[in-house]
Amino acid sequence: MIASPNGDAEKDAQDNLSLAGDGFDTVIKAKQAVEVQCPGIVSCADILALAARDVVVLAGGPSWEVELGRRDGLVSQASKVAGNLPDPEFNLVQLNTIFAKNNLTQFDMIALSGAHTLGFSHCNRFSNRLYSFSSSSVVDPSLDPNYAQQLMQACPQNVDPSIAINMDPETPRTFDNVYYQNLVSGKGLFTSDEVLFSDPASQPTVSDFASNPGNFNGAFITAMRKLGRVGVKTGNEGEIRMDCTKFKDA
C-alpha cells in the first residue's frame, strides 16, 4: 500500500505493476471512513484482509470470519518481492515450495489458485505459451486449441503491454469453481494454473473442486484464514497507519 516518490516501494516491483489502481483506492477510502469513526485503531492490513473477503462475497463466493488485530508493516521495498511470489511458469514442486514457506499445503495452494476465477493478466505473463513454448512445439500442447486461438487474437505478438485479459474466460466476474472446470478443459491461462491439472499429484484435487463447488468453497475459506496469519505483525513489530500510503512517521 505504501507509495514511494522514488518508485522503489513493494507496489513498484515488476510483479505488482499489474495490480488494479481501483483496488488500492478502495482500501484507502475504507480506511478514511474507519478513521472518522475510530481513529488510530484499525490497521490498513486488517482492512485489506476484510476487503479480500468482501470482494469474494460480492462476486458470489463464500463468506468467512476474518481474524483481526494485525499491525501495518514498517518496511516496503520493491527489492524484497522477487522470490516471494509464485511465478506464472512454476511447476508443481516450485509452487508447493513457495507456499510451504508460508505454512500452506499443496491442498491450500490449489484452493487459493481458485482466486484466478476473478481478475486479469497482461499478455506478457503467458505469451510464451502461445509463441515460443519449446523447440518441438511453438504453442503449449496442454492448451485447448480453440482457447489458444482466442488468446492469440487478444494478445498478438508485440501487443500493447497494457492490454489485459480475463483469467477465467467463462465467468470472469463470478467467484465460482469454473476455474477448475477450465483447467480440466485445457483453459488454464498460466503454466502454473494448467500444471495443477496436468500433474498427477494435484489432478485429483482439481477434479474434485471442478465437480464439487462446496468442497472448493470450504477449502478456500480454510486456506484464506491460514493465509491471513502469514507475516502478521503485532506490538512493536508494526504500527497503525493513519494513511495507508504513508508510514506513520513519514
Short mmCIF file of C-alpha atoms in Angstrom, two decimals:
data_model
loop_
_atom_site.label_atom_id
_atom_site.label_comp_id
_atom_site.label_asym_id
_atom_site.label_seq_id
_atom_site.Cartn_x
_atom_site.Cartn_y
_atom_site.Cartn_z
CA MET A 1 0.00 0.00 0.00
CA ILE A 2 2.96 2.35 0.56
CA ALA A 3 3.54 4.90 -2.23
CA SER A 4 7.17 5.92 -2.69
CA PRO A 5 8.21 9.09 -4.55
CA ASN A 6 11.29 7.13 -5.72
CA GLY A 7 9.25 4.26 -7.22
CA ASP A 8 11.01 1.69 -5.01
CA ALA A 9 8.16 0.51 -2.72
CA GLU A 10 6.71 -3.01 -2.76
CA LYS A 11 3.88 -1.96 -5.12
CA ASP A 12 6.51 -0.78 -7.66
CA ALA A 13 8.03 -4.26 -8.12
CA GLN A 14 7.57 -5.70 -11.61
CA ASP A 15 5.23 -8.45 -10.38
CA ASN A 16 2.94 -5.89 -8.72
CA LEU A 17 2.62 -3.33 -11.52
CA SER A 18 -0.49 -5.07 -12.88
CA LEU A 19 -2.42 -4.68 -9.60
CA ALA A 20 -5.51 -2.57 -10.29
CA GLY A 21 -5.37 1.01 -9.06
CA ASP A 22 -9.02 0.94 -8.01
CA GLY A 23 -8.19 -1.89 -5.60
CA PHE A 24 -5.72 0.36 -3.80
CA ASP A 25 -8.25 3.22 -3.89
CA THR A 26 -10.96 1.05 -2.30
CA VAL A 27 -8.76 0.18 0.69
CA ILE A 28 -7.64 3.82 1.08
CA LYS A 29 -11.27 5.03 1.06
CA ALA A 30 -12.34 2.36 3.54
CA LYS A 31 -9.50 3.38 5.86
CA GLN A 32 -10.55 7.04 5.64
CA ALA A 33 -14.13 6.11 6.55
CA VAL A 34 -12.97 3.96 9.50
CA GLU A 35 -10.65 6.75 10.76
CA VAL A 36 -13.67 9.08 11.09
CA GLN A 37 -15.42 6.56 13.37
CA CYS A 38 -12.49 5.23 15.42
CA PRO A 39 -9.18 6.97 14.70
CA GLY A 40 -5.90 5.11 15.09
CA ILE A 41 -7.43 1.70 15.89
CA VAL A 42 -7.82 -0.34 12.68
CA SER A 43 -4.78 -1.12 10.52
CA CYS A 44 -4.65 -0.98 6.74
CA ALA A 45 -3.54 -4.64 6.88
CA ASP A 46 -6.83 -5.62 8.57
CA ILE A 47 -8.86 -3.53 6.11
CA LEU A 48 -7.08 -5.26 3.22
CA ALA A 49 -7.90 -8.70 4.70
CA LEU A 50 -11.55 -7.68 5.15
CA ALA A 51 -11.73 -6.25 1.61
CA ALA A 52 -10.40 -9.54 0.17
CA ARG A 53 -13.24 -11.41 1.92
CA ASP A 54 -15.85 -8.83 0.90
CA VAL A 55 -14.97 -8.90 -2.81
CA VAL A 56 -15.28 -12.70 -2.82
CA VAL A 57 -18.75 -12.41 -1.24
CA LEU A 58 -19.83 -9.60 -3.60
CA ALA A 59 -18.79 -11.77 -6.58
CA GLY A 60 -20.97 -14.65 -5.38
CA GLY A 61 -18.43 -16.62 -3.36
CA PRO A 62 -18.42 -17.85 0.25
CA SER A 63 -18.09 -15.70 3.37
CA TRP A 64 -15.87 -16.28 6.41
CA GLU A 65 -14.93 -14.53 9.62
CA VAL A 66 -11.69 -12.60 9.17
CA GLU A 67 -9.30 -12.70 12.11
CA LEU A 68 -8.26 -9.16 13.08
CA GLY A 69 -5.54 -7.43 15.10
CA ARG A 70 -2.72 -7.07 12.55
CA ARG A 71 -0.49 -4.03 12.61
CA ASP A 72 0.86 -2.38 9.46
CA GLY A 73 4.40 -3.21 8.36
CA LEU A 74 7.36 -0.87 8.73
CA VAL A 75 9.14 -1.90 5.51
CA SER A 76 8.07 -1.64 1.86
CA GLN A 77 10.79 -2.36 -0.69
CA ALA A 78 10.41 -3.45 -4.31
CA SER A 79 13.68 -5.41 -3.99
CA LYS A 80 12.11 -7.78 -1.42
CA VAL A 81 9.35 -9.05 -3.72
CA ALA A 82 11.38 -11.34 -6.02
CA GLY A 83 11.34 -14.93 -4.83
CA ASN A 84 8.32 -14.38 -2.58
CA LEU A 85 5.52 -14.64 -5.13
CA PRO A 86 4.62 -17.63 -7.32
CA ASP A 87 5.74 -17.25 -10.93
CA PRO A 88 3.28 -17.97 -13.78
CA GLU A 89 5.74 -20.51 -15.20
CA PHE A 90 6.18 -22.51 -11.96
CA ASN A 91 5.72 -26.28 -11.89
CA LEU A 92 4.03 -28.10 -9.00
CA VAL A 93 7.19 -28.60 -6.94
CA GLN A 94 8.08 -24.89 -7.22
CA LEU A 95 4.53 -23.87 -6.28
CA ASN A 96 4.49 -26.20 -3.27
CA THR A 97 7.90 -24.93 -2.13
CA ILE A 98 6.93 -21.25 -2.12
CA PHE A 99 3.57 -21.93 -0.40
CA ALA A 100 5.20 -24.22 2.19
CA LYS A 101 7.46 -21.30 3.19
CA ASN A 102 4.24 -19.66 4.37
CA ASN A 103 2.89 -22.74 6.16
CA LEU A 104 0.46 -23.54 3.33
CA THR A 105 -0.02 -27.08 1.97
CA GLN A 106 -0.46 -28.25 -1.61
CA PHE A 107 -4.21 -28.50 -0.90
CA ASP A 108 -4.23 -24.87 0.32
CA MET A 109 -2.25 -23.78 -2.74
CA ILE A 110 -4.70 -25.44 -5.17
CA ALA A 111 -7.64 -23.83 -3.32
CA LEU A 112 -6.02 -20.37 -3.31
CA SER A 113 -5.25 -20.70 -7.04
CA GLY A 114 -9.02 -20.73 -7.47
CA ALA A 115 -8.95 -16.97 -6.85
CA HIS A 116 -7.94 -16.85 -10.54
CA THR A 117 -11.68 -17.20 -11.16
CA LEU A 118 -11.56 -13.38 -10.87
CA GLY A 119 -9.13 -10.82 -12.21
CA PHE A 120 -6.98 -10.30 -15.26
CA SER A 121 -3.46 -10.73 -16.57
CA HIS A 122 -1.26 -8.86 -19.01
CA CYS A 123 -0.26 -10.74 -22.15
CA ASN A 124 3.46 -10.93 -21.32
CA ARG A 125 2.74 -13.26 -18.36
CA PHE A 126 1.69 -16.12 -20.64
CA SER A 127 2.70 -15.19 -24.23
CA ASN A 128 5.49 -17.83 -24.19
CA ARG A 129 2.70 -20.47 -24.19
CA LEU A 130 1.43 -19.06 -27.50
CA TYR A 131 4.56 -18.12 -29.45
CA SER A 132 7.70 -19.76 -28.06
CA PHE A 133 6.80 -22.70 -25.86
CA SER A 134 9.52 -25.19 -26.82
CA SER A 135 11.72 -26.33 -29.69
CA SER A 136 9.22 -29.07 -30.56
CA SER A 137 6.02 -27.05 -30.12
CA VAL A 138 5.55 -23.29 -30.62
CA VAL A 139 2.17 -23.43 -28.81
CA ASP A 140 1.89 -25.19 -25.43
CA PRO A 141 0.23 -28.53 -26.31
CA SER A 142 -1.66 -28.55 -22.98
CA LEU A 143 -3.68 -25.51 -24.15
CA ASP A 144 -7.07 -26.19 -25.70
CA PRO A 145 -6.55 -25.23 -29.41
CA ASN A 146 -9.63 -23.00 -29.56
CA TYR A 147 -8.60 -21.23 -26.36
CA ALA A 148 -5.09 -20.78 -27.76
CA GLN A 149 -6.62 -19.10 -30.85
CA GLN A 150 -8.74 -16.85 -28.62
CA LEU A 151 -5.63 -15.82 -26.67
CA MET A 152 -3.67 -15.12 -29.86
CA GLN A 153 -6.44 -12.81 -31.09
CA ALA A 154 -6.49 -10.95 -27.76
CA CYS A 155 -2.69 -10.95 -27.43
CA PRO A 156 -0.95 -10.74 -30.82
CA GLN A 157 2.84 -10.66 -30.75
CA ASN A 158 4.23 -7.23 -29.76
CA VAL A 159 0.84 -6.26 -28.32
CA ASP A 160 0.48 -3.10 -26.22
CA PRO A 161 1.82 -4.17 -22.78
CA SER A 162 -1.17 -2.56 -21.03
CA ILE A 163 -3.68 -4.94 -22.69
CA ALA A 164 -5.18 -7.28 -20.08
CA ILE A 165 -7.37 -10.33 -20.46
CA ASN A 166 -9.58 -12.24 -18.04
CA MET A 167 -8.00 -15.16 -16.20
CA ASP A 168 -11.32 -17.05 -16.29
CA PRO A 169 -12.64 -16.92 -19.87
CA GLU A 170 -16.05 -18.37 -18.92
CA THR A 171 -17.34 -16.49 -15.82
CA PRO A 172 -14.74 -13.75 -15.23
CA ARG A 173 -16.85 -11.71 -12.79
CA THR A 174 -18.25 -14.53 -10.68
CA PHE A 175 -16.41 -16.26 -7.85
CA ASP A 176 -17.11 -19.91 -8.59
CA ASN A 177 -15.43 -23.25 -9.30
CA VAL A 178 -15.40 -22.73 -13.09
CA TYR A 179 -11.64 -22.02 -12.86
CA TYR A 180 -11.14 -25.75 -12.12
CA GLN A 181 -13.50 -26.80 -14.90
CA ASN A 182 -11.38 -24.63 -17.20
CA LEU A 183 -8.21 -26.46 -16.10
CA VAL A 184 -9.84 -29.82 -16.92
CA SER A 185 -10.66 -28.39 -20.38
CA GLY A 186 -7.13 -27.08 -21.10
CA LYS A 187 -8.15 -23.46 -20.45
CA GLY A 188 -5.79 -22.55 -17.63
CA LEU A 189 -4.16 -19.23 -18.52
CA PHE A 190 -0.76 -19.66 -16.84
CA THR A 191 1.52 -22.68 -16.91
CA SER A 192 1.18 -22.58 -13.10
CA ASP A 193 -2.61 -22.95 -13.49
CA GLU A 194 -2.61 -25.77 -16.04
CA VAL A 195 0.07 -27.75 -14.19
CA LEU A 196 -2.40 -28.26 -11.34
CA PHE A 197 -4.43 -30.50 -13.65
CA SER A 198 -1.64 -31.94 -15.79
CA ASP A 199 0.46 -33.12 -12.80
CA PRO A 200 -0.96 -36.41 -11.46
CA ALA A 201 -0.09 -35.38 -7.88
CA SER A 202 -2.55 -32.46 -7.91
CA GLN A 203 -5.06 -33.61 -10.55
CA PRO A 204 -7.48 -35.39 -8.14
CA THR A 205 -7.96 -32.19 -6.09
CA VAL A 206 -8.63 -30.14 -9.25
CA SER A 207 -11.14 -32.74 -10.48
CA ASP A 208 -12.88 -32.71 -7.08
CA PHE A 209 -13.11 -28.89 -6.97
CA ALA A 210 -14.34 -28.85 -10.61
CA SER A 211 -17.32 -31.04 -9.76
CA ASN A 212 -17.95 -30.06 -6.13
CA PRO A 213 -18.26 -26.30 -5.53
CA GLY A 214 -18.93 -26.86 -1.82
CA ASN A 215 -15.61 -28.68 -1.40
CA PHE A 216 -13.80 -25.83 -3.15
CA ASN A 217 -15.51 -23.14 -1.06
CA GLY A 218 -14.68 -24.96 2.18
CA ALA A 219 -11.04 -25.43 1.19
CA PHE A 220 -10.79 -21.81 0.04
CA ILE A 221 -12.10 -20.47 3.37
CA THR A 222 -9.63 -22.60 5.35
CA ALA A 223 -6.73 -21.55 3.13
CA MET A 224 -7.66 -17.85 3.29
CA ARG A 225 -7.74 -17.95 7.09
CA LYS A 226 -4.29 -19.58 7.07
CA LEU A 227 -3.03 -17.03 4.53
CA GLY A 228 -4.38 -14.29 6.80
CA ARG A 229 -1.96 -15.45 9.51
CA VAL A 230 1.13 -15.18 7.29
CA GLY A 231 3.62 -12.48 8.31
CA VAL A 232 1.32 -10.92 10.91
CA LYS A 233 2.85 -8.01 12.83
CA THR A 234 1.82 -7.31 16.42
CA GLY A 235 3.06 -4.90 19.10
CA ASN A 236 6.31 -3.10 18.25
CA GLU A 237 6.74 -5.09 15.00
CA GLY A 238 4.24 -2.78 13.32
CA GLU A 239 2.15 0.37 13.58
CA ILE A 240 -1.37 1.60 12.85
CA ARG A 241 -1.01 3.95 9.90
CA MET A 242 -3.25 6.98 9.60
CA ASP A 243 -2.90 6.96 5.81
CA CYS A 244 -2.37 3.59 4.09
CA THR A 245 0.02 5.09 1.55
CA LYS A 246 2.46 6.55 4.13
CA PHE A 247 4.40 5.26 7.11
CA LYS A 248 3.18 6.87 10.32
CA ASP A 249 6.31 8.96 10.88
CA ALA A 250 6.79 9.84 7.21
#
